[in-house]
Short mmCIF file of C-alpha atoms in Angstrom, two decimals:
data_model
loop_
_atom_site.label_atom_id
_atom_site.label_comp_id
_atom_site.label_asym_id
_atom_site.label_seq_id
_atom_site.Cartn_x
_atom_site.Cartn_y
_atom_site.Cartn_z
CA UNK A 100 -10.13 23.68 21.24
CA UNK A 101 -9.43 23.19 17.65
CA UNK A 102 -9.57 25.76 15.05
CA UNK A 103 -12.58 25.89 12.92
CA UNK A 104 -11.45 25.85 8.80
CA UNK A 105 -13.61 26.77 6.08
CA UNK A 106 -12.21 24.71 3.35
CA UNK A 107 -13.32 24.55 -0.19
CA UNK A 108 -12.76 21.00 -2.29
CA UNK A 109 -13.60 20.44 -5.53
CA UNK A 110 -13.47 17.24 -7.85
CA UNK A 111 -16.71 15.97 -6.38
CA UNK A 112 -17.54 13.52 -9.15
CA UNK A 113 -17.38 10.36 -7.06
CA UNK A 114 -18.05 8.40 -10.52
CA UNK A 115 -16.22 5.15 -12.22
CA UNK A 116 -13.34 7.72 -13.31
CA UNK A 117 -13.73 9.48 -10.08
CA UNK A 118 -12.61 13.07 -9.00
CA UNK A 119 -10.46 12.79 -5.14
CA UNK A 120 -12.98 15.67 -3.54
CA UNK A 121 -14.46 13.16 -1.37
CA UNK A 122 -11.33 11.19 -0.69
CA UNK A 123 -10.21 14.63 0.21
CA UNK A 124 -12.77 15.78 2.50
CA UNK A 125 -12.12 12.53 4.14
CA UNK A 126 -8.97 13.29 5.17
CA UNK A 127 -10.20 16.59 6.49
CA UNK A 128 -12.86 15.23 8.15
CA UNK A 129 -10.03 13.16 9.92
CA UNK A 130 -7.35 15.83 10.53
CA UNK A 131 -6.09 16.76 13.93
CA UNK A 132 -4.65 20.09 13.71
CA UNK A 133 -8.35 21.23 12.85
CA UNK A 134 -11.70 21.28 12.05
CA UNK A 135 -13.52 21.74 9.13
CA UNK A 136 -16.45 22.56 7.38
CA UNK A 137 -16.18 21.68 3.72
CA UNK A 138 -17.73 23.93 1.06
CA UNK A 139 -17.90 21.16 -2.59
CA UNK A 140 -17.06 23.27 -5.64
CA UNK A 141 -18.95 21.46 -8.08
CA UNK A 142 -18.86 21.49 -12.23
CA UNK A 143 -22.59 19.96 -12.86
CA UNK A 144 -25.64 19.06 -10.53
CA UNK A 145 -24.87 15.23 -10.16
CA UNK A 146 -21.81 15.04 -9.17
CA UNK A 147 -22.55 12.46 -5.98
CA UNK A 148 -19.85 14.80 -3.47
CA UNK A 149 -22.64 17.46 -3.76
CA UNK A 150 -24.90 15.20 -2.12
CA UNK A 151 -23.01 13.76 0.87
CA UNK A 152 -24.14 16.00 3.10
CA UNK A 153 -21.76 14.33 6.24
CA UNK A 154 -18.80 15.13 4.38
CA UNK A 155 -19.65 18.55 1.99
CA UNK A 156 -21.13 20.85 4.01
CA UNK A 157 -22.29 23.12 1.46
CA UNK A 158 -21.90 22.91 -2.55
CA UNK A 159 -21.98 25.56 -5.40
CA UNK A 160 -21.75 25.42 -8.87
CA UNK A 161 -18.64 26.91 -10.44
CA UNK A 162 -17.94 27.86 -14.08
CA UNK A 163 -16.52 25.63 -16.51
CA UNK A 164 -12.74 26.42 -16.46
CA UNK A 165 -13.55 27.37 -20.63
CA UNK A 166 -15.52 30.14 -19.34
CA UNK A 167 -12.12 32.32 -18.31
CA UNK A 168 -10.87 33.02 -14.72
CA UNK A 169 -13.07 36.41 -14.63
CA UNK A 170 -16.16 34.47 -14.26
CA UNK A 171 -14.71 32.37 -11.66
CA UNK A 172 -13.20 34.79 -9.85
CA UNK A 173 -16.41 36.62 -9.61
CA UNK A 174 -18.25 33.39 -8.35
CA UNK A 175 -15.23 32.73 -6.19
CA UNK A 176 -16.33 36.03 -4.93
CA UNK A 177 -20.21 35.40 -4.27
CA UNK A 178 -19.58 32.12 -2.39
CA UNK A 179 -16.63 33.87 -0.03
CA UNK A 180 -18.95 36.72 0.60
CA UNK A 181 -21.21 34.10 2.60
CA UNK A 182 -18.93 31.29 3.30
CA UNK A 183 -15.47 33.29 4.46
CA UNK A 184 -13.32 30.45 3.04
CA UNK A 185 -10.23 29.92 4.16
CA UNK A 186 -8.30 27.11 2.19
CA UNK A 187 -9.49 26.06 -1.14
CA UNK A 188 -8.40 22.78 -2.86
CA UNK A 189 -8.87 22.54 -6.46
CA UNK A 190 -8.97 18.70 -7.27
CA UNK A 191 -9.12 18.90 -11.38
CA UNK A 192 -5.97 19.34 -13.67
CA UNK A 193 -8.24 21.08 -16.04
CA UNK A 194 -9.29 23.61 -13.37
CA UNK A 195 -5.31 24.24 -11.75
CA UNK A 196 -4.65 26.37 -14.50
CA UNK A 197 -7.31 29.27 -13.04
CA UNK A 198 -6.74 28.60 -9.52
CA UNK A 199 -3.03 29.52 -10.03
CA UNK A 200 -3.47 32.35 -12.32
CA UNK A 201 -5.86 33.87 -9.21
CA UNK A 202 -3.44 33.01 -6.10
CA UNK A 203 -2.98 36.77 -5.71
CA UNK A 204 -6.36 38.07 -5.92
CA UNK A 205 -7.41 34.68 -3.34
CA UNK A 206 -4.60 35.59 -1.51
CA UNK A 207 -5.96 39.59 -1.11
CA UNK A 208 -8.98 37.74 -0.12
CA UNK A 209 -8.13 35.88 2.72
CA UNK A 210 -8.25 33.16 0.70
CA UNK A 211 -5.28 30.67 0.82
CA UNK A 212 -4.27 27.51 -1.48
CA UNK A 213 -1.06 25.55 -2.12
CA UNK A 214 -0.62 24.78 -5.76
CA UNK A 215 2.35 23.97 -7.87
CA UNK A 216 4.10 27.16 -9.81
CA UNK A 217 2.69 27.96 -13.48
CA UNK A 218 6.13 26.66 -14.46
CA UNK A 219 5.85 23.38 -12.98
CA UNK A 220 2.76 22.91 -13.91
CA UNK A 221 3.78 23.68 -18.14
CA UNK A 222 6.78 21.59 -17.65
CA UNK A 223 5.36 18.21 -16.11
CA UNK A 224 2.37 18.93 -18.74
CA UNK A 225 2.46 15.47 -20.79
CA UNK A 226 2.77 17.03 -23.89
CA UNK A 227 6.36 18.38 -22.80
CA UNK A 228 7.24 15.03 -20.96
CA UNK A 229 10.48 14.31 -23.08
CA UNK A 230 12.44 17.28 -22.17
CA UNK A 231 11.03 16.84 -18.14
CA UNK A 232 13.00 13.67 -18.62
CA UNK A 233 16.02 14.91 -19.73
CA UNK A 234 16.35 17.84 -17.72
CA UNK A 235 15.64 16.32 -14.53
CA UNK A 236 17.36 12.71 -15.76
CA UNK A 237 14.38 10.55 -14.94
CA UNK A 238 12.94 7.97 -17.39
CA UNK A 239 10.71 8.67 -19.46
CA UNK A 240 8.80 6.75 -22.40
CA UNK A 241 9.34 8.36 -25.74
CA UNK A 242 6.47 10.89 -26.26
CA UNK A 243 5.37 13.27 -29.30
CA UNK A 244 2.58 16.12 -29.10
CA UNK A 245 0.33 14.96 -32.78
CA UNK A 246 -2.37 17.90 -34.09
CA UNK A 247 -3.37 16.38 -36.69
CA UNK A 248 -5.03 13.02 -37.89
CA UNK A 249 -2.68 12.69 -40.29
CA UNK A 250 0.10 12.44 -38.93
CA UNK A 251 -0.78 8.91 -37.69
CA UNK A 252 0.32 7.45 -40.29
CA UNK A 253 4.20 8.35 -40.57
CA UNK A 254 4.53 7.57 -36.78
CA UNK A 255 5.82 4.03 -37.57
CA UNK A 256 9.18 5.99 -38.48
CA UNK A 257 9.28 6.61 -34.73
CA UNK A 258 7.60 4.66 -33.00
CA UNK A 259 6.81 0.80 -32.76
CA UNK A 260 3.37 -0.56 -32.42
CA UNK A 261 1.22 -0.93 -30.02
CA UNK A 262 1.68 2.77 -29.03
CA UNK A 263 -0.70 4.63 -26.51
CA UNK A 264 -2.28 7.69 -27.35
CA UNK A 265 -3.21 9.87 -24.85
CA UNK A 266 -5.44 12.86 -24.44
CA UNK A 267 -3.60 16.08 -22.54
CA UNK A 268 -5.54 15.90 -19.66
CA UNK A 269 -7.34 13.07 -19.76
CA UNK A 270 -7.65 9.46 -21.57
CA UNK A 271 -5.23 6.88 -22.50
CA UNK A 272 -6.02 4.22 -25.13
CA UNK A 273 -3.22 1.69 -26.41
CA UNK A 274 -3.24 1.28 -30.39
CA UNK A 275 -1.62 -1.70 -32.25
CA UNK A 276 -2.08 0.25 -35.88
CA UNK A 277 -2.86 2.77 -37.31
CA UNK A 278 -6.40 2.58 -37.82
CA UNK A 279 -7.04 2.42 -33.86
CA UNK A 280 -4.92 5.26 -33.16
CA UNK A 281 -6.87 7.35 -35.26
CA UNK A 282 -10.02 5.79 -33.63
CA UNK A 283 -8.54 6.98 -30.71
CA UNK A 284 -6.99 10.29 -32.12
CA UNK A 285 -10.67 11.42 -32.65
CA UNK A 286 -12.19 10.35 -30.07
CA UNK A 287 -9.94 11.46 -27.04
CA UNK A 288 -9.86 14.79 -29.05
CA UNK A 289 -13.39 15.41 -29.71
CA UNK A 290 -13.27 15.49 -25.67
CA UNK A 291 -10.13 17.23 -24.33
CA UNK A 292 -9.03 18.75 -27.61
CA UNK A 293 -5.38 18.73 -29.29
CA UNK A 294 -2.97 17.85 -29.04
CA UNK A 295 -2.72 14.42 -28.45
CA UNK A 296 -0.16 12.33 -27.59
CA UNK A 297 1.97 9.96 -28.85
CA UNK A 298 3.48 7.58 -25.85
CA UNK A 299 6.00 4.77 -26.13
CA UNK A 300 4.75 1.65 -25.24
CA UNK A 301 6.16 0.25 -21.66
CA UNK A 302 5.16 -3.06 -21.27
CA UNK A 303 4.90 -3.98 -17.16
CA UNK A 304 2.99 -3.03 -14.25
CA UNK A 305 1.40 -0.08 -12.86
CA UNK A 306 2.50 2.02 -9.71
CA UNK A 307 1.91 5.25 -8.26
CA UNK A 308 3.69 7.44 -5.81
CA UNK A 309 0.99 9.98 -4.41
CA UNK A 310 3.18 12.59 -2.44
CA UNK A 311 3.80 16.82 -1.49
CA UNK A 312 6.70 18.72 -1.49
CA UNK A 313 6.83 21.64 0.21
CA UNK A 314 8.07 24.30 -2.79
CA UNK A 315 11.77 24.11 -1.33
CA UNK A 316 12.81 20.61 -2.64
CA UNK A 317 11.63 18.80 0.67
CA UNK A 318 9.38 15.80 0.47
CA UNK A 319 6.28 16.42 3.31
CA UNK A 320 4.80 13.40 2.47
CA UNK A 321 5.13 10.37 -0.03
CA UNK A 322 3.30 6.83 -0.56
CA UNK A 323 3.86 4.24 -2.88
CA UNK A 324 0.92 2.75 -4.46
CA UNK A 325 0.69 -0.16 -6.62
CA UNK A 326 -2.74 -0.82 -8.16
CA UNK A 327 -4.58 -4.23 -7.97
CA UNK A 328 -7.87 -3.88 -9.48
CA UNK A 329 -7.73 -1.96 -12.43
CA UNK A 330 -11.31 -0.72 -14.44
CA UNK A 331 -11.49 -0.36 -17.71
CA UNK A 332 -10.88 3.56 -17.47
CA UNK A 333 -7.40 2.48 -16.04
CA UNK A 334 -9.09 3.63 -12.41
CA UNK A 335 -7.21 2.06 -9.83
CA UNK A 336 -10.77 0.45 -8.16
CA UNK A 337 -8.25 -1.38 -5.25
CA UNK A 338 -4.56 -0.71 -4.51
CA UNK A 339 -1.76 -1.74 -2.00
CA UNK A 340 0.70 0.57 0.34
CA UNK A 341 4.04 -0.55 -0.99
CA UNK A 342 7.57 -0.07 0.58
CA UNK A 343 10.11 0.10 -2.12
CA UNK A 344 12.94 2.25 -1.93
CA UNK A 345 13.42 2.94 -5.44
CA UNK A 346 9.96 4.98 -5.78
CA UNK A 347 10.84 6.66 -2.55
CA UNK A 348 14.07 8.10 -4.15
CA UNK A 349 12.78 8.55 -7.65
CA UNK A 350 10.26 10.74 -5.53
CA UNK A 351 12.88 12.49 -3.89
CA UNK A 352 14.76 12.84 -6.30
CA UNK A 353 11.51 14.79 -8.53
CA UNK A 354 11.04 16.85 -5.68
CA UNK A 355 14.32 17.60 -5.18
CA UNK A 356 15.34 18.49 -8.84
CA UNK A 357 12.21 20.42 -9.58
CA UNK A 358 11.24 21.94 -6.23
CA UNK A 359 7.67 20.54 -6.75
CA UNK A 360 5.07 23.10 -4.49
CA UNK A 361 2.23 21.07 -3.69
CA UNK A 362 0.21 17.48 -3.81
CA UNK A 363 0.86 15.58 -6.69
CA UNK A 364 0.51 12.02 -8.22
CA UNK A 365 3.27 10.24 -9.96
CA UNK A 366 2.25 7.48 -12.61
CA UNK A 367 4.57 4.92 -12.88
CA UNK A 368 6.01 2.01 -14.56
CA UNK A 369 8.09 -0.57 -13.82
CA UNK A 370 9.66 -2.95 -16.64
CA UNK A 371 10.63 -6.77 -16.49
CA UNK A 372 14.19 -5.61 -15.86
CA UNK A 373 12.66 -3.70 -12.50
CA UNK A 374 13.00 -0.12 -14.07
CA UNK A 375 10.50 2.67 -13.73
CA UNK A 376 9.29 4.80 -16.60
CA UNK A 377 7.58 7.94 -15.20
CA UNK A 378 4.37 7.81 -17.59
CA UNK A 379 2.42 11.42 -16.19
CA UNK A 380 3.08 13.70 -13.51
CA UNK A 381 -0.67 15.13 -12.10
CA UNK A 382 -0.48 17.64 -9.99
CA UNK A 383 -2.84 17.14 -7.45
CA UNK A 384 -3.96 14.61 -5.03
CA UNK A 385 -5.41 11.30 -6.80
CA UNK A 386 -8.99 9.39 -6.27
CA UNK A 387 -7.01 7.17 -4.00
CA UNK A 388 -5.50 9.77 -1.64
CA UNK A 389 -7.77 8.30 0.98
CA UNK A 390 -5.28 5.46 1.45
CA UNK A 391 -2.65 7.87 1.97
CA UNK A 392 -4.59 9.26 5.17
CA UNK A 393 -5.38 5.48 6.39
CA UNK A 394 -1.54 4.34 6.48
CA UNK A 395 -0.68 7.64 8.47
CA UNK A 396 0.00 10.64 6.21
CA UNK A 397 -2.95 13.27 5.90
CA UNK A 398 -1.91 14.72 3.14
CA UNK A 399 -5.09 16.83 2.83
CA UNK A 400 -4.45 18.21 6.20
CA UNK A 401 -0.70 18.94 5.63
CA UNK A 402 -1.69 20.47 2.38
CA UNK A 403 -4.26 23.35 4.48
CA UNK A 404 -1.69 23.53 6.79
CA UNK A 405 1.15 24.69 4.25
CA UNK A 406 -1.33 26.98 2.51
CA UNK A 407 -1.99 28.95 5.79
CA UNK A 408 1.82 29.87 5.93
CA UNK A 409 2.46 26.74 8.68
CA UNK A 410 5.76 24.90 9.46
CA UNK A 411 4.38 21.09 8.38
CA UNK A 412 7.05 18.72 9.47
CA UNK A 413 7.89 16.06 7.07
CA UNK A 414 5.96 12.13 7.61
CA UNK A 415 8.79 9.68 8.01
CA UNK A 416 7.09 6.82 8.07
CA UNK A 417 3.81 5.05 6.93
CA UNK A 418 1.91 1.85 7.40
CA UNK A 419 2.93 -1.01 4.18
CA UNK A 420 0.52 -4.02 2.77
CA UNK A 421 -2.51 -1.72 3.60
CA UNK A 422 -5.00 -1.95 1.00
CA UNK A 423 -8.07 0.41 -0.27
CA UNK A 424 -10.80 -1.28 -2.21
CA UNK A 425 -13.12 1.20 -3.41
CA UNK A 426 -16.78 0.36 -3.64
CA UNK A 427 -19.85 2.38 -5.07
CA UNK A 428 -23.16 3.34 -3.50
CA UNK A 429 -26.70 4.22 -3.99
CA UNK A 430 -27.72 7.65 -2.43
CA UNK A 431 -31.39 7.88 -2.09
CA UNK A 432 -31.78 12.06 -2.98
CA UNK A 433 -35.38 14.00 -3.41
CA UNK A 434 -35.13 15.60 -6.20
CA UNK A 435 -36.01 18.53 -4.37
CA UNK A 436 -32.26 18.84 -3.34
CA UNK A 437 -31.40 17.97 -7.30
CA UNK A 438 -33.60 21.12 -7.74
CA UNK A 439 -32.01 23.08 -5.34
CA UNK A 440 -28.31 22.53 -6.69
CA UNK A 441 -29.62 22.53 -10.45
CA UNK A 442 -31.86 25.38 -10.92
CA UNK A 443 -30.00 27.94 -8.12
CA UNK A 444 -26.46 26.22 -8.38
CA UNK A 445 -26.24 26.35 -4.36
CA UNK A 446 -27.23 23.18 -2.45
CA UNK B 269 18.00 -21.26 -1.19
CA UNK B 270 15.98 -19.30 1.10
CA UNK B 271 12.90 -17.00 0.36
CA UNK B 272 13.68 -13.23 0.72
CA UNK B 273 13.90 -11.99 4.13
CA UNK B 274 11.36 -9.38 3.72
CA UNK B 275 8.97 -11.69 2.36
CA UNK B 276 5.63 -12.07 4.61
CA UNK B 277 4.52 -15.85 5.25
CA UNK B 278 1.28 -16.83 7.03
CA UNK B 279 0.68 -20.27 8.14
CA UNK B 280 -2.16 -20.42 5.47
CA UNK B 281 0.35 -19.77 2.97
CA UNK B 282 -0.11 -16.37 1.95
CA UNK B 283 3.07 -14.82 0.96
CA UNK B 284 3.16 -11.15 0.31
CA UNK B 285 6.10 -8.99 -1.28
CA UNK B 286 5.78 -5.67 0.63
CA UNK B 287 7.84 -4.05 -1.73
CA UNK B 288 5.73 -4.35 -4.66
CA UNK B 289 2.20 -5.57 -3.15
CA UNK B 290 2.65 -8.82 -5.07
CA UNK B 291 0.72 -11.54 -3.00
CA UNK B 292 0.86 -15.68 -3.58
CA UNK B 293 -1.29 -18.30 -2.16
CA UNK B 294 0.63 -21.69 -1.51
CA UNK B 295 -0.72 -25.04 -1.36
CA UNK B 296 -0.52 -27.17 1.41
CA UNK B 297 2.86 -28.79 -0.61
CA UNK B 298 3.99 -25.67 -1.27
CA UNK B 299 4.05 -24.53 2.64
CA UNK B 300 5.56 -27.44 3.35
CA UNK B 301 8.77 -27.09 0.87
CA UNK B 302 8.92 -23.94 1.57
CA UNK B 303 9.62 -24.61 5.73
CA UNK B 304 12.04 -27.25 4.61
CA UNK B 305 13.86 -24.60 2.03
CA UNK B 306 13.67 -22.33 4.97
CA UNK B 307 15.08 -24.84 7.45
CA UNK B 308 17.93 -25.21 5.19
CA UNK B 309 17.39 -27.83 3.69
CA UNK B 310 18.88 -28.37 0.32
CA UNK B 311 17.21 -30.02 -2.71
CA UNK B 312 17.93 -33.68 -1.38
CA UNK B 313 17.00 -33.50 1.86
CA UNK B 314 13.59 -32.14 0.49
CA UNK B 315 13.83 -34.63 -1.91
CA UNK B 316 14.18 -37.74 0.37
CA UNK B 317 11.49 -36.35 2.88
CA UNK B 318 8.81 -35.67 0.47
CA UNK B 319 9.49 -38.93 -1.44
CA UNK B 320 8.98 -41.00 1.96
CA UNK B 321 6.29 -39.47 2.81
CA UNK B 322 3.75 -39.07 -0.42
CA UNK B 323 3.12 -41.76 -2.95
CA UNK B 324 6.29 -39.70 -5.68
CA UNK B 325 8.77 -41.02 -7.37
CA UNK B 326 11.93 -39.04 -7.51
CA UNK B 327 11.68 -37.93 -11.65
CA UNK B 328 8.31 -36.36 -10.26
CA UNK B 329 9.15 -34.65 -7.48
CA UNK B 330 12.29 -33.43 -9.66
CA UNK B 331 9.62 -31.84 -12.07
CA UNK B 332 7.48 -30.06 -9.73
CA UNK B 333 10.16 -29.09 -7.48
CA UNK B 334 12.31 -27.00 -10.12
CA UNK B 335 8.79 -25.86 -11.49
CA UNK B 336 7.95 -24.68 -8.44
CA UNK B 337 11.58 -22.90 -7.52
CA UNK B 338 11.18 -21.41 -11.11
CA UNK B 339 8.02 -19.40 -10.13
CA UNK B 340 9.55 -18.29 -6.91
CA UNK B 341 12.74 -16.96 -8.55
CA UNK B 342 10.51 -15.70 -11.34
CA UNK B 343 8.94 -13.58 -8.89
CA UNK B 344 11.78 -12.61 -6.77
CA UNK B 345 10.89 -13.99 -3.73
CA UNK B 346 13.94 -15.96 -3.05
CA UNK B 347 17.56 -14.93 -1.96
CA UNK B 348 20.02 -16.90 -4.15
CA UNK B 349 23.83 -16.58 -3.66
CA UNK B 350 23.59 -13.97 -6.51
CA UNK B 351 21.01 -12.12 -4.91
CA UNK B 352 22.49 -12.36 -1.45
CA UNK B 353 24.88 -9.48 -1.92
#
């Protein structure tokens, strides 16, 4: 009989820019080397994860990563006392940040994760893109970390327009002048804060390479993505399983170079002469891990695996020309359960 | 000039890159140039087979055809002798 997993996911915001929690329970759902019940972590009471009650088992509210790791440590605390978690996921970029600072106290807890080191997770960090590049030798646009409004308008000494400008965590917006890139300056900072960045310009199409390395250099797992229907938010809303060699290695070569612990996402982009420009580095699992589980590596499952001390053996292979085409559905909820999760944070 | 080995064709005409998740729909002329290229054929057999068999004269067909061999280098879905190596 299979072993019985308590497994904590977060990033349940199933939404137009979408969070991979449910992609990710999905693939848990679906693994072999165990079964699961999924506890949702959840930021605010509408997330739609909280709600799919066939997938997340059992949702709390967690603080705000703002709030400080204390508070979610303690919370952490209350929802192990009655769930016994062992493996917990955090899906956000904005959340990582606690998650690794507590891997020791989880740890003393019985609580396991697999997350990249504090130093990997500074160094991909967009704002310090430009030296990733040139340390590890992989292209990279031209970036620069901006505080201030005003320093718009000398950035034609540097850069050519259009330009993107970027939020650090979130938020990408491309600017042919100055004016918009302010627009944008202010806007993407009245959201995720400063700095903001400054990005070169690559003009060709998208690709991704969603993957895990296994904290020694080794690749566990990697797929090659390339994104057909695109939403306005940039949100990959349908995507192809791609073979191509030259992501594979790049990928290798990232995880080889920087000893990458952990799921990550790599954003691509490939030029008219065929060249790839790494644009961001996230490190977790994306929206569209699902597709990574349908062409044959669980990368969910391989992740709870690593994080309870296992031997995961690298996937060689995977299924090409698969496709995921995302769609969006109407729960019908009584607001009784709305209640429940809103007023006493548990649903 | 043949189209890239790794290049999936259906009989409907759908070609598909697998390396980069590009996909093409072909007409029904298309498909048929295509089996001819693939056959072999160079540009004047093609030439003289099409030209018997559809109401096109030859300045036409010379049009279309390089027009259409233009969007299948453009995309890289043929093997040329400088691609071949």
């Amino acid at each position: 009989m299979a072993r019985k997993l308590k497994i904590a996911v977060s990033g349940l915001n199933a939404i137009d820019s979408p969070g991979p929690g449910v992609a990710v329970a999905r693939g848990l759902k679906e693994a072999k080397s165990f079964d699961s019940s999924i506890i949702g972590l959840s930021y605010e009471s509408l997330e739609p994860g909280i709600y799919l009650h066939d997938l997340i088992h059992k949702s709390y509210q967690i603080p705000y990563p703002s709030v400080g790791t204390e508070t979610l440590l303690e919370r952490i605390k209350y929802i192990h006392s009655i769930e016994n978690i062992d493996v917990i996921i955090p899906n956000f970029d904005a959340e990582l940040y606690s998650f690794m600072k507590l891997t020791s106290e989880l740890a003393a807890m019985g609580i396991n994760t697999f997350l990249p080191t504090i130093e990997q997770f500074e160094e991909r960090h967009k704002i310090n893109l430009n030296t990733f590049g040139e340390k590890y030798d992989i292209k990279v646009p031209k970036s620069k970390a901006i505080m201030d409004a005003g320093e718009i308008y000398s950035l034609h000494e540097e850069f050519a327009y259009p330009l993107v400008v970027k939020g650090k965590y979130y938020d990408a917006y491309i600017a042919h002048n100055p004016q918009q890139a302010a627009t944008f300056f202010y806007k993407i900072s009245s959201k995720w804060g400063l700095p903001i960045i400054i990005q070169q310009f690559i003009k060709g199409n998208e690709y991704n390479v969603t993957g895990l390395g296994d904290g020694n250099g080794n690749m566990i797992a990697a797929v090659p993505m390339r994104k057909q229907y695109i939403t306005d938010k940039g949100k990959a809303w349908g995507g192809i399983s791609i073979n191509d060699e030259k992501m594979l290695e790049l990928t290798q070569h990232f995880l080889s170079s920087t000893k990458w612990r952990g799921p990550f996402e790599l954003e691509l982009m490939k030029d008219a002469e065929g060249d790839f420009y790494l644009m961001e580095i996230n490190p977790r699992m994306p929206a569209w891990i699902y597709l990574a589980v349908g062409v044959g590596q669980n990368i969910p499952e391989a992740i709870v695996n690593l994080a309870l001390g296992e031997d995961v053996k690298a996937f060689k292979t995977f299924l090409t020309s698969k496709m995921f085409i995302r769609y969006s559905w109407d729960m019908i909820v009584d607001i009784k359960e709305f209640e429940q999760i809103a007023s006493y944070g548990e649903l | 000039m043949k189209i890239n080995k790794n290049i999936a064709i259906s009989d409907s005409g759908f070609l598909l890159n697998p390396a980069t998740g590009e996909s093409f729909s072909l007409n029904s002329m298309g498909i048929k140039v295509l089996k001819l290229m693939n056959e072999g054929k160079d540009y004047l057999e093609i030439e003289k087979l099409i030209t018997n068999e559809f109401d096109v004269s030859n300045s036409t067909f010379d049009k279309d055809y390089n027009d259409f061999i233009g969007l299948l280098q453009q995309n890289h879905l043929v093997e040329t002798e400088s691609t071949k190596a």
